[in-house]
JSON list of C-alpha atoms in Angstrom, two decimals:
[
{"chain": "A", "resi": 1, "resn": "GLU", "atom": "CA", "xyz": [-0.16, -0.08, -0.22]},
{"chain": "A", "resi": 2, "resn": "ILE", "atom": "CA", "xyz": [1.37, 3.65, -0.83]},
{"chain": "A", "resi": 3, "resn": "VAL", "atom": "CA", "xyz": [1.37, 5.84, 2.15]},
{"chain": "A", "resi": 4, "resn": "LEU", "atom": "CA", "xyz": [0.79, 9.40, 1.63]},
{"chain": "A", "resi": 5, "resn": "THR", "atom": "CA", "xyz": [2.46, 12.23, 3.91]},
{"chain": "A", "resi": 6, "resn": "GLN", "atom": "CA", "xyz": [1.13, 15.33, 3.68]},
{"chain": "A", "resi": 7, "resn": "SER", "atom": "CA", "xyz": [3.06, 18.50, 5.27]},
{"chain": "A", "resi": 8, "resn": "PRO", "atom": "CA", "xyz": [2.82, 20.79, 7.03]},
{"chain": "A", "resi": 9, "resn": "GLY", "atom": "CA", "xyz": [-0.19, 19.69, 9.06]},
{"chain": "A", "resi": 10, "resn": "THR", "atom": "CA", "xyz": [-1.52, 23.14, 9.66]},
{"chain": "A", "resi": 11, "resn": "LEU", "atom": "CA", "xyz": [-0.34, 26.38, 7.68]},
{"chain": "A", "resi": 12, "resn": "SER", "atom": "CA", "xyz": [-1.29, 29.90, 8.79]},
{"chain": "A", "resi": 13, "resn": "LEU", "atom": "CA", "xyz": [-1.56, 32.24, 6.23]},
{"chain": "A", "resi": 14, "resn": "SER", "atom": "CA", "xyz": [-3.33, 35.52, 5.29]},
{"chain": "A", "resi": 15, "resn": "PRO", "atom": "CA", "xyz": [-5.35, 36.28, 2.54]},
{"chain": "A", "resi": 16, "resn": "GLY", "atom": "CA", "xyz": [-3.49, 37.31, -0.50]},
{"chain": "A", "resi": 17, "resn": "GLU", "atom": "CA", "xyz": [-0.57, 35.20, 0.82]},
{"chain": "A", "resi": 18, "resn": "ARG", "atom": "CA", "xyz": [0.55, 31.99, -1.36]},
{"chain": "A", "resi": 19, "resn": "ALA", "atom": "CA", "xyz": [0.34, 28.74, 0.12]},
{"chain": "A", "resi": 20, "resn": "THR", "atom": "CA", "xyz": [2.42, 25.52, -0.69]},
{"chain": "A", "resi": 21, "resn": "LEU", "atom": "CA", "xyz": [1.21, 22.24, 0.25]},
{"chain": "A", "resi": 22, "resn": "SER", "atom": "CA", "xyz": [3.32, 19.15, 0.18]},
{"chain": "A", "resi": 23, "resn": "CYS", "atom": "CA", "xyz": [2.38, 15.53, -0.59]},
{"chain": "A", "resi": 24, "resn": "ARG", "atom": "CA", "xyz": [4.80, 12.82, -0.35]},
{"chain": "A", "resi": 25, "resn": "ALA", "atom": "CA", "xyz": [4.25, 9.07, -1.44]},
{"chain": "A", "resi": 26, "resn": "SER", "atom": "CA", "xyz": [6.05, 5.80, -0.04]},
{"chain": "A", "resi": 27, "resn": "GLN", "atom": "CA", "xyz": [6.74, 4.69, -3.33]},
{"chain": "A", "resi": 28, "resn": "SER", "atom": "CA", "xyz": [6.28, 6.03, -6.88]},
{"chain": "A", "resi": 29, "resn": "VAL", "atom": "CA", "xyz": [2.53, 7.09, -8.02]},
{"chain": "A", "resi": 30, "resn": "SER", "atom": "CA", "xyz": [1.74, 5.00, -11.05]},
{"chain": "A", "resi": 31, "resn": "SER", "atom": "CA", "xyz": [1.13, 7.45, -13.93]},
{"chain": "A", "resi": 32, "resn": "ASN", "atom": "CA", "xyz": [1.32, 10.53, -11.82]},
{"chain": "A", "resi": 33, "resn": "TYR", "atom": "CA", "xyz": [-2.38, 9.73, -10.74]},
{"chain": "A", "resi": 34, "resn": "LEU", "atom": "CA", "xyz": [-2.34, 12.30, -8.04]},
{"chain": "A", "resi": 35, "resn": "ALA", "atom": "CA", "xyz": [-5.45, 14.27, -6.75]},
{"chain": "A", "resi": 36, "resn": "TRP", "atom": "CA", "xyz": [-5.75, 16.98, -4.56]},
{"chain": "A", "resi": 37, "resn": "TYR", "atom": "CA", "xyz": [-9.24, 17.73, -2.92]},
{"chain": "A", "resi": 38, "resn": "GLN", "atom": "CA", "xyz": [-10.68, 20.74, -0.88]},
{"chain": "A", "resi": 39, "resn": "GLN", "atom": "CA", "xyz": [-12.87, 19.68, 2.38]},
{"chain": "A", "resi": 40, "resn": "LYS", "atom": "CA", "xyz": [-14.64, 22.27, 4.27]},
{"chain": "A", "resi": 41, "resn": "PRO", "atom": "CA", "xyz": [-16.61, 21.53, 7.60]},
{"chain": "A", "resi": 42, "resn": "GLY", "atom": "CA", "xyz": [-19.81, 19.26, 7.32]},
{"chain": "A", "resi": 43, "resn": "ARG", "atom": "CA", "xyz": [-19.20, 18.85, 3.60]},
{"chain": "A", "resi": 44, "resn": "ALA", "atom": "CA", "xyz": [-18.01, 16.33, 1.08]},
{"chain": "A", "resi": 45, "resn": "PRO", "atom": "CA", "xyz": [-14.54, 16.93, -0.46]},
{"chain": "A", "resi": 46, "resn": "ARG", "atom": "CA", "xyz": [-14.32, 18.62, -3.50]},
{"chain": "A", "resi": 47, "resn": "LEU", "atom": "CA", "xyz": [-11.90, 17.55, -6.36]},
{"chain": "A", "resi": 48, "resn": "LEU", "atom": "CA", "xyz": [-9.63, 20.46, -7.06]},
{"chain": "A", "resi": 49, "resn": "ILE", "atom": "CA", "xyz": [-6.68, 18.54, -9.22]},
{"chain": "A", "resi": 50, "resn": "SER", "atom": "CA", "xyz": [-6.30, 15.17, -10.91]},
{"chain": "A", "resi": 51, "resn": "GLY", "atom": "CA", "xyz": [-3.23, 13.42, -12.85]},
{"chain": "A", "resi": 52, "resn": "ALA", "atom": "CA", "xyz": [-1.05, 15.85, -10.44]},
{"chain": "A", "resi": 53, "resn": "SER", "atom": "CA", "xyz": [-1.54, 18.86, -12.40]},
{"chain": "A", "resi": 54, "resn": "SER", "atom": "CA", "xyz": [-5.06, 19.13, -14.24]},
{"chain": "A", "resi": 55, "resn": "ARG", "atom": "CA", "xyz": [-7.50, 21.45, -12.66]},
{"chain": "A", "resi": 56, "resn": "ALA", "atom": "CA", "xyz": [-11.10, 20.00, -12.51]},
{"chain": "A", "resi": 57, "resn": "THR", "atom": "CA", "xyz": [-13.90, 21.67, -13.91]},
{"chain": "A", "resi": 58, "resn": "GLY", "atom": "CA", "xyz": [-14.57, 24.88, -11.87]},
{"chain": "A", "resi": 59, "resn": "THR", "atom": "CA", "xyz": [-11.39, 24.66, -10.04]},
{"chain": "A", "resi": 60, "resn": "PRO", "atom": "CA", "xyz": [-9.96, 28.29, -10.17]},
{"chain": "A", "resi": 61, "resn": "ASP", "atom": "CA", "xyz": [-6.79, 29.09, -11.90]},
{"chain": "A", "resi": 62, "resn": "ARG", "atom": "CA", "xyz": [-5.08, 30.28, -8.86]},
{"chain": "A", "resi": 63, "resn": "PHE", "atom": "CA", "xyz": [-4.76, 26.51, -7.79]},
{"chain": "A", "resi": 64, "resn": "SER", "atom": "CA", "xyz": [-1.94, 24.60, -9.45]},
{"chain": "A", "resi": 65, "resn": "GLY", "atom": "CA", "xyz": [-0.41, 21.00, -8.80]},
{"chain": "A", "resi": 66, "resn": "SER", "atom": "CA", "xyz": [2.86, 19.60, -9.65]},
{"chain": "A", "resi": 67, "resn": "GLY", "atom": "CA", "xyz": [5.31, 16.90, -9.24]},
{"chain": "A", "resi": 68, "resn": "SER", "atom": "CA", "xyz": [5.89, 13.55, -10.65]},
{"chain": "A", "resi": 69, "resn": "GLY", "atom": "CA", "xyz": [6.95, 10.11, -8.97]},
{"chain": "A", "resi": 70, "resn": "THR", "atom": "CA", "xyz": [6.82, 10.43, -4.93]},
{"chain": "A", "resi": 71, "resn": "ASP", "atom": "CA", "xyz": [6.99, 14.40, -4.51]},
{"chain": "A", "resi": 72, "resn": "PHE", "atom": "CA", "xyz": [3.85, 16.28, -5.40]},
{"chain": "A", "resi": 73, "resn": "THR", "atom": "CA", "xyz": [2.87, 19.95, -4.66]},
{"chain": "A", "resi": 74, "resn": "LEU", "atom": "CA", "xyz": [-0.26, 22.00, -4.51]},
{"chain": "A", "resi": 75, "resn": "THR", "atom": "CA", "xyz": [0.07, 25.84, -4.63]},
{"chain": "A", "resi": 76, "resn": "ILE", "atom": "CA", "xyz": [-2.53, 28.51, -4.27]},
{"chain": "A", "resi": 77, "resn": "SER", "atom": "CA", "xyz": [-1.12, 31.67, -5.85]},
{"chain": "A", "resi": 78, "resn": "ARG", "atom": "CA", "xyz": [-3.04, 34.16, -3.52]},
{"chain": "A", "resi": 79, "resn": "LEU", "atom": "CA", "xyz": [-5.63, 33.02, -1.00]},
{"chain": "A", "resi": 80, "resn": "GLU", "atom": "CA", "xyz": [-8.88, 34.22, -1.03]},
{"chain": "A", "resi": 81, "resn": "PRO", "atom": "CA", "xyz": [-10.89, 33.78, 2.02]},
{"chain": "A", "resi": 82, "resn": "GLU", "atom": "CA", "xyz": [-12.99, 30.88, 1.12]},
{"chain": "A", "resi": 83, "resn": "ASP", "atom": "CA", "xyz": [-9.70, 28.89, 0.41]},
{"chain": "A", "resi": 84, "resn": "PHE", "atom": "CA", "xyz": [-9.40, 28.34, 4.10]},
{"chain": "A", "resi": 85, "resn": "ALA", "atom": "CA", "xyz": [-10.28, 24.49, 4.73]},
{"chain": "A", "resi": 86, "resn": "VAL", "atom": "CA", "xyz": [-8.77, 21.08, 4.98]},
{"chain": "A", "resi": 87, "resn": "TYR", "atom": "CA", "xyz": [-6.52, 19.88, 1.73]},
{"chain": "A", "resi": 88, "resn": "TYR", "atom": "CA", "xyz": [-5.99, 16.11, 0.96]},
{"chain": "A", "resi": 89, "resn": "CYS", "atom": "CA", "xyz": [-4.15, 14.28, -1.41]},
{"chain": "A", "resi": 90, "resn": "GLN", "atom": "CA", "xyz": [-5.32, 11.02, -2.88]},
{"chain": "A", "resi": 91, "resn": "GLN", "atom": "CA", "xyz": [-3.36, 8.42, -5.27]},
{"chain": "A", "resi": 92, "resn": "TYR", "atom": "CA", "xyz": [-5.38, 6.38, -7.54]},
{"chain": "A", "resi": 93, "resn": "GLY", "atom": "CA", "xyz": [-2.70, 4.70, -9.39]},
{"chain": "A", "resi": 94, "resn": "SER", "atom": "CA", "xyz": [-2.39, 1.69, -7.43]},
{"chain": "A", "resi": 95, "resn": "SER", "atom": "CA", "xyz": [-5.04, -0.56, -5.09]},
{"chain": "A", "resi": 96, "resn": "PRO", "atom": "CA", "xyz": [-5.65, 0.27, -2.60]},
{"chain": "A", "resi": 97, "resn": "GLU", "atom": "CA", "xyz": [-6.06, 4.06, -3.35]},
{"chain": "A", "resi": 98, "resn": "SER", "atom": "CA", "xyz": [-4.99, 5.88, -0.37]},
{"chain": "A", "resi": 99, "resn": "PHE", "atom": "CA", "xyz": [-5.48, 9.52, 1.09]},
{"chain": "A", "resi": 100, "resn": "GLY", "atom": "CA", "xyz": [-2.76, 11.58, 2.77]},
{"chain": "A", "resi": 101, "resn": "GLN", "atom": "CA", "xyz": [-3.81, 12.69, 6.49]},
{"chain": "A", "resi": 102, "resn": "GLY", "atom": "CA", "xyz": [-4.82, 16.03, 5.23]},
{"chain": "A", "resi": 103, "resn": "THR", "atom": "CA", "xyz": [-3.17, 19.85, 5.67]},
{"chain": "A", "resi": 104, "resn": "LYS", "atom": "CA", "xyz": [-5.27, 22.41, 7.56]},
{"chain": "A", "resi": 105, "resn": "LEU", "atom": "CA", "xyz": [-5.05, 25.82, 6.03]},
{"chain": "A", "resi": 106, "resn": "GLU", "atom": "CA", "xyz": [-6.16, 28.49, 8.61]},
{"chain": "A", "resi": 107, "resn": "ILE", "atom": "CA", "xyz": [-6.19, 31.88, 8.59]},
{"chain": "A", "resi": 108, "resn": "LYS", "atom": "CA", "xyz": [-3.43, 33.67, 10.41]},
{"chain": "B", "resi": 1, "resn": "GLU", "atom": "CA", "xyz": [-25.89, 16.66, -13.53]},
{"chain": "B", "resi": 2, "resn": "VAL", "atom": "CA", "xyz": [-24.33, 13.87, -11.58]},
{"chain": "B", "resi": 3, "resn": "GLN", "atom": "CA", "xyz": [-26.33, 13.01, -8.23]},
{"chain": "B", "resi": 4, "resn": "LEU", "atom": "CA", "xyz": [-25.20, 10.48, -5.77]},
{"chain": "B", "resi": 5, "resn": "VAL", "atom": "CA", "xyz": [-27.88, 10.01, -2.92]},
{"chain": "B", "resi": 6, "resn": "GLU", "atom": "CA", "xyz": [-26.44, 7.88, 0.08]},
{"chain": "B", "resi": 7, "resn": "SER", "atom": "CA", "xyz": [-29.06, 6.32, 2.68]},
{"chain": "B", "resi": 8, "resn": "GLY", "atom": "CA", "xyz": [-29.26, 3.85, 5.36]},
{"chain": "B", "resi": 9, "resn": "GLY", "atom": "CA", "xyz": [-26.86, 4.83, 7.98]},
{"chain": "B", "resi": 10, "resn": "GLY", "atom": "CA", "xyz": [-27.87, 5.31, 11.60]},
{"chain": "B", "resi": 11, "resn": "LEU", "atom": "CA", "xyz": [-26.93, 3.99, 14.97]},
{"chain": "B", "resi": 12, "resn": "VAL", "atom": "CA", "xyz": [-26.22, 0.35, 15.55]},
{"chain": "B", "resi": 13, "resn": "GLN", "atom": "CA", "xyz": [-24.74, -1.71, 18.39]},
{"chain": "B", "resi": 14, "resn": "PRO", "atom": "CA", "xyz": [-21.47, -3.39, 17.97]},
{"chain": "B", "resi": 15, "resn": "GLY", "atom": "CA", "xyz": [-21.72, -6.58, 16.19]},
{"chain": "B", "resi": 16, "resn": "GLY", "atom": "CA", "xyz": [-24.76, -5.28, 14.32]},
{"chain": "B", "resi": 17, "resn": "SER", "atom": "CA", "xyz": [-25.30, -4.99, 10.47]},
{"chain": "B", "resi": 18, "resn": "LEU", "atom": "CA", "xyz": [-26.46, -2.06, 8.43]},
{"chain": "B", "resi": 19, "resn": "ARG", "atom": "CA", "xyz": [-26.89, -1.48, 4.53]},
{"chain": "B", "resi": 20, "resn": "LEU", "atom": "CA", "xyz": [-25.98, 1.36, 3.06]},
{"chain": "B", "resi": 21, "resn": "SER", "atom": "CA", "xyz": [-27.50, 2.45, -0.44]},
{"chain": "B", "resi": 22, "resn": "CYS", "atom": "CA", "xyz": [-26.33, 4.80, -3.38]},
{"chain": "B", "resi": 23, "resn": "VAL", "atom": "CA", "xyz": [-28.74, 5.96, -5.91]},
{"chain": "B", "resi": 24, "resn": "ALA", "atom": "CA", "xyz": [-26.90, 7.49, -8.86]},
{"chain": "B", "resi": 25, "resn": "SER", "atom": "CA", "xyz": [-28.46, 9.54, -11.62]},
{"chain": "B", "resi": 26, "resn": "GLY", "atom": "CA", "xyz": [-27.06, 11.92, -14.11]},
{"chain": "B", "resi": 27, "resn": "PHE", "atom": "CA", "xyz": [-24.69, 9.42, -15.75]},
{"chain": "B", "resi": 28, "resn": "THR", "atom": "CA", "xyz": [-24.35, 5.89, -17.46]},
{"chain": "B", "resi": 29, "resn": "PHE", "atom": "CA", "xyz": [-23.98, 4.15, -14.09]},
{"chain": "B", "resi": 30, "resn": "ARG", "atom": "CA", "xyz": [-23.49, 0.62, -15.42]},
{"chain": "B", "resi": 31, "resn": "SER", "atom": "CA", "xyz": [-20.17, 2.20, -17.20]},
{"chain": "B", "resi": 32, "resn": "TYR", "atom": "CA", "xyz": [-18.20, 2.90, -14.34]},
{"chain": "B", "resi": 33, "resn": "TRP", "atom": "CA", "xyz": [-16.36, 1.47, -11.49]},
{"chain": "B", "resi": 34, "resn": "MET", "atom": "CA", "xyz": [-17.83, 2.92, -8.15]},
{"chain": "B", "resi": 35, "resn": "HIS", "atom": "CA", "xyz": [-16.02, 3.42, -4.63]},
{"chain": "B", "resi": 36, "resn": "TRP", "atom": "CA", "xyz": [-17.12, 3.91, -0.97]},
{"chain": "B", "resi": 37, "resn": "VAL", "atom": "CA", "xyz": [-14.84, 6.20, 1.21]},
{"chain": "B", "resi": 38, "resn": "ARG", "atom": "CA", "xyz": [-15.24, 6.56, 4.86]},
{"chain": "B", "resi": 39, "resn": "GLN", "atom": "CA", "xyz": [-14.46, 9.53, 7.22]},
{"chain": "B", "resi": 40, "resn": "ALA", "atom": "CA", "xyz": [-14.37, 9.24, 11.13]},
{"chain": "B", "resi": 41, "resn": "PRO", "atom": "CA", "xyz": [-15.26, 12.35, 13.28]},
{"chain": "B", "resi": 42, "resn": "GLY", "atom": "CA", "xyz": [-12.53, 14.79, 13.05]},
{"chain": "B", "resi": 43, "resn": "LYS", "atom": "CA", "xyz": [-10.39, 12.28, 11.12]},
{"chain": "B", "resi": 44, "resn": "GLY", "atom": "CA", "xyz": [-9.12, 12.11, 7.26]},
{"chain": "B", "resi": 45, "resn": "LEU", "atom": "CA", "xyz": [-10.51, 10.28, 4.26]},
{"chain": "B", "resi": 46, "resn": "VAL", "atom": "CA", "xyz": [-10.30, 6.67, 3.97]},
{"chain": "B", "resi": 47, "resn": "TRP", "atom": "CA", "xyz": [-10.98, 4.37, 0.94]},
{"chain": "B", "resi": 48, "resn": "VAL", "atom": "CA", "xyz": [-13.06, 1.36, 1.74]},
{"chain": "B", "resi": 49, "resn": "SER", "atom": "CA", "xyz": [-14.26, -0.51, -1.34]},
{"chain": "B", "resi": 50, "resn": "CYS", "atom": "CA", "xyz": [-14.53, -0.52, -4.90]},
{"chain": "B", "resi": 51, "resn": "ILE", "atom": "CA", "xyz": [-16.76, -2.61, -7.44]},
{"chain": "B", "resi": 52, "resn": "LYS", "atom": "CA", "xyz": [-16.30, -2.83, -11.47]},
{"chain": "B", "resi": 53, "resn": "ASN", "atom": "CA", "xyz": [-18.89, -1.43, -13.50]},
{"chain": "B", "resi": 54, "resn": "ASP", "atom": "CA", "xyz": [-20.30, -4.93, -14.28]},
{"chain": "B", "resi": 55, "resn": "GLY", "atom": "CA", "xyz": [-20.23, -6.04, -10.62]},
{"chain": "B", "resi": 56, "resn": "THR", "atom": "CA", "xyz": [-17.32, -8.81, -11.35]},
{"chain": "B", "resi": 57, "resn": "SER", "atom": "CA", "xyz": [-14.60, -7.53, -9.50]},
{"chain": "B", "resi": 58, "resn": "THR", "atom": "CA", "xyz": [-14.57, -6.12, -5.94]},
{"chain": "B", "resi": 59, "resn": "SER", "atom": "CA", "xyz": [-11.82, -4.56, -3.54]},
{"chain": "B", "resi": 60, "resn": "TYR", "atom": "CA", "xyz": [-11.78, -3.87, 0.12]},
{"chain": "B", "resi": 61, "resn": "ALA", "atom": "CA", "xyz": [-9.47, -2.29, 2.61]},
{"chain": "B", "resi": 62, "resn": "ASP", "atom": "CA", "xyz": [-8.14, -4.64, 5.09]},
{"chain": "B", "resi": 63, "resn": "SER", "atom": "CA", "xyz": [-9.97, -2.99, 7.71]},
{"chain": "B", "resi": 64, "resn": "VAL", "atom": "CA", "xyz": [-13.08, -4.08, 6.40]},
{"chain": "B", "resi": 65, "resn": "LYS", "atom": "CA", "xyz": [-12.37, -7.10, 4.47]},
{"chain": "B", "resi": 66, "resn": "GLY", "atom": "CA", "xyz": [-14.38, -10.24, 5.71]},
{"chain": "B", "resi": 67, "resn": "ARG", "atom": "CA", "xyz": [-17.08, -7.95, 7.10]},
{"chain": "B", "resi": 68, "resn": "PHE", "atom": "CA", "xyz": [-18.01, -5.32, 4.42]},
{"chain": "B", "resi": 69, "resn": "THR", "atom": "CA", "xyz": [-19.92, -6.69, 1.09]},
{"chain": "B", "resi": 70, "resn": "ILE", "atom": "CA", "xyz": [-19.96, -4.18, -1.71]},
{"chain": "B", "resi": 71, "resn": "SER", "atom": "CA", "xyz": [-22.53, -4.81, -4.36]},
{"chain": "B", "resi": 72, "resn": "ARG", "atom": "CA", "xyz": [-24.69, -3.07, -7.25]},
{"chain": "B", "resi": 73, "resn": "ASP", "atom": "CA", "xyz": [-27.85, -3.13, -9.18]},
{"chain": "B", "resi": 74, "resn": "ASN", "atom": "CA", "xyz": [-27.32, -1.40, -12.38]},
{"chain": "B", "resi": 75, "resn": "ALA", "atom": "CA", "xyz": [-31.11, -2.03, -13.43]},
{"chain": "B", "resi": 76, "resn": "LYS", "atom": "CA", "xyz": [-31.78, 0.35, -10.30]},
{"chain": "B", "resi": 77, "resn": "ASN", "atom": "CA", "xyz": [-28.57, 2.61, -10.91]},
{"chain": "B", "resi": 78, "resn": "THR", "atom": "CA", "xyz": [-27.93, 1.78, -7.02]},
{"chain": "B", "resi": 79, "resn": "LEU", "atom": "CA", "xyz": [-24.82, 0.68, -5.17]},
{"chain": "B", "resi": 80, "resn": "TYR", "atom": "CA", "xyz": [-24.76, -1.14, -1.92]},
{"chain": "B", "resi": 81, "resn": "LEU", "atom": "CA", "xyz": [-22.58, -1.60, 1.21]},
{"chain": "B", "resi": 82, "resn": "GLN", "atom": "CA", "xyz": [-23.48, -4.52, 3.30]},
{"chain": "B", "resi": 83, "resn": "MET", "atom": "CA", "xyz": [-21.72, -3.87, 6.92]},
{"chain": "B", "resi": 84, "resn": "ASN", "atom": "CA", "xyz": [-21.90, -6.86, 8.96]},
{"chain": "B", "resi": 85, "resn": "SER", "atom": "CA", "xyz": [-20.13, -7.47, 12.67]},
{"chain": "B", "resi": 86, "resn": "LEU", "atom": "CA", "xyz": [-19.71, -3.55, 12.94]},
{"chain": "B", "resi": 87, "resn": "ARG", "atom": "CA", "xyz": [-17.22, -2.17, 15.17]},
{"chain": "B", "resi": 88, "resn": "VAL", "atom": "CA", "xyz": [-16.86, 1.05, 17.23]},
{"chain": "B", "resi": 89, "resn": "GLU", "atom": "CA", "xyz": [-14.10, 2.19, 15.17]},
{"chain": "B", "resi": 90, "resn": "ASP", "atom": "CA", "xyz": [-16.41, 1.67, 12.00]},
{"chain": "B", "resi": 91, "resn": "THR", "atom": "CA", "xyz": [-18.26, 5.08, 13.08]},
{"chain": "B", "resi": 92, "resn": "ALA", "atom": "CA", "xyz": [-17.79, 7.44, 10.14]},
{"chain": "B", "resi": 93, "resn": "VAL", "atom": "CA", "xyz": [-19.39, 9.21, 7.37]},
{"chain": "B", "resi": 94, "resn": "TYR", "atom": "CA", "xyz": [-19.74, 7.00, 4.28]},
{"chain": "B", "resi": 95, "resn": "TYR", "atom": "CA", "xyz": [-19.33, 8.47, 0.83]},
{"chain": "B", "resi": 96, "resn": "CYS", "atom": "CA", "xyz": [-20.25, 6.89, -2.27]},
{"chain": "B", "resi": 97, "resn": "VAL", "atom": "CA", "xyz": [-17.98, 8.14, -4.99]},
{"chain": "B", "resi": 98, "resn": "LEU", "atom": "CA", "xyz": [-18.12, 8.16, -8.84]},
{"chain": "B", "resi": 99, "resn": "PRO", "atom": "CA", "xyz": [-14.29, 8.40, -9.04]},
{"chain": "B", "resi": 100, "resn": "TRP", "atom": "CA", "xyz": [-12.90, 10.98, -8.59]},
{"chain": "B", "resi": 101, "resn": "GLY", "atom": "CA", "xyz": [-15.13, 13.90, -9.14]},
{"chain": "B", "resi": 102, "resn": "ASN", "atom": "CA", "xyz": [-18.16, 13.30, -7.78]},
{"chain": "B", "resi": 103, "resn": "TRP", "atom": "CA", "xyz": [-18.89, 12.39, -4.15]},
{"chain": "B", "resi": 104, "resn": "GLY", "atom": "CA", "xyz": [-22.20, 11.97, -2.69]},
{"chain": "B", "resi": 105, "resn": "GLN", "atom": "CA", "xyz": [-23.16, 14.13, 0.69]},
{"chain": "B", "resi": 106, "resn": "GLY", "atom": "CA", "xyz": [-22.45, 11.15, 2.92]},
{"chain": "B", "resi": 107, "resn": "THR", "atom": "CA", "xyz": [-24.50, 9.01, 5.27]},
{"chain": "B", "resi": 108, "resn": "PRO", "atom": "CA", "xyz": [-23.29, 8.89, 9.14]},
{"chain": "B", "resi": 109, "resn": "VAL", "atom": "CA", "xyz": [-22.89, 5.44, 10.81]},
{"chain": "B", "resi": 110, "resn": "THR", "atom": "CA", "xyz": [-22.56, 5.67, 14.56]},
{"chain": "B", "resi": 111, "resn": "VAL", "atom": "CA", "xyz": [-21.61, 2.27, 16.09]},
{"chain": "B", "resi": 112, "resn": "SER", "atom": "CA", "xyz": [-22.24, 2.38, 19.71]},
{"chain": "B", "resi": 113, "resn": "SER", "atom": "CA", "xyz": [-23.58, 0.49, 23.04]}
]
């Protein structure tokens, strides 16, 4: 099973700042099948990025994904108030599909 | 528009059973693999199970293997999760997922005496 480790656990930033979230895999993610999700309290996760770098329909272009192999990054170029949430990475190239433990992005 | 509507969650005692359902609409259900993902209170997302579009292949997380059974009825556009021998640690919101851009609203399961 591929274990995904996200860092940091909590990120405290202000609106307008740049956010960089990391996801490291215990082994190479097949075909870069790596997704990022945003989740707000009481809501289902929302897919932001798939295939490591492809924005899902409706994802604002301030969100970008990068990386390959075992190291992946989600970057939010300029934080908007609605971006403060928990973010998860997921690999779906190998069974069992697995999720990282999440990064909480909070307002500083 | 894709819609996934889960039901069947609730409060059950340890050792009990529940069957979750997920009614799908807005896409050709019989053409897609489907998944269940759960989230314990205050915790992260955990993949639970998946089933091939025609129901001929299934996979489970080790934590539920032998206790949970995933199935589907393509004529009814419905996905199921039969959960037996439930444990306190199975307490979670259970999401039905059309991989990976469409999630249901979730149905809560609480296992407690």
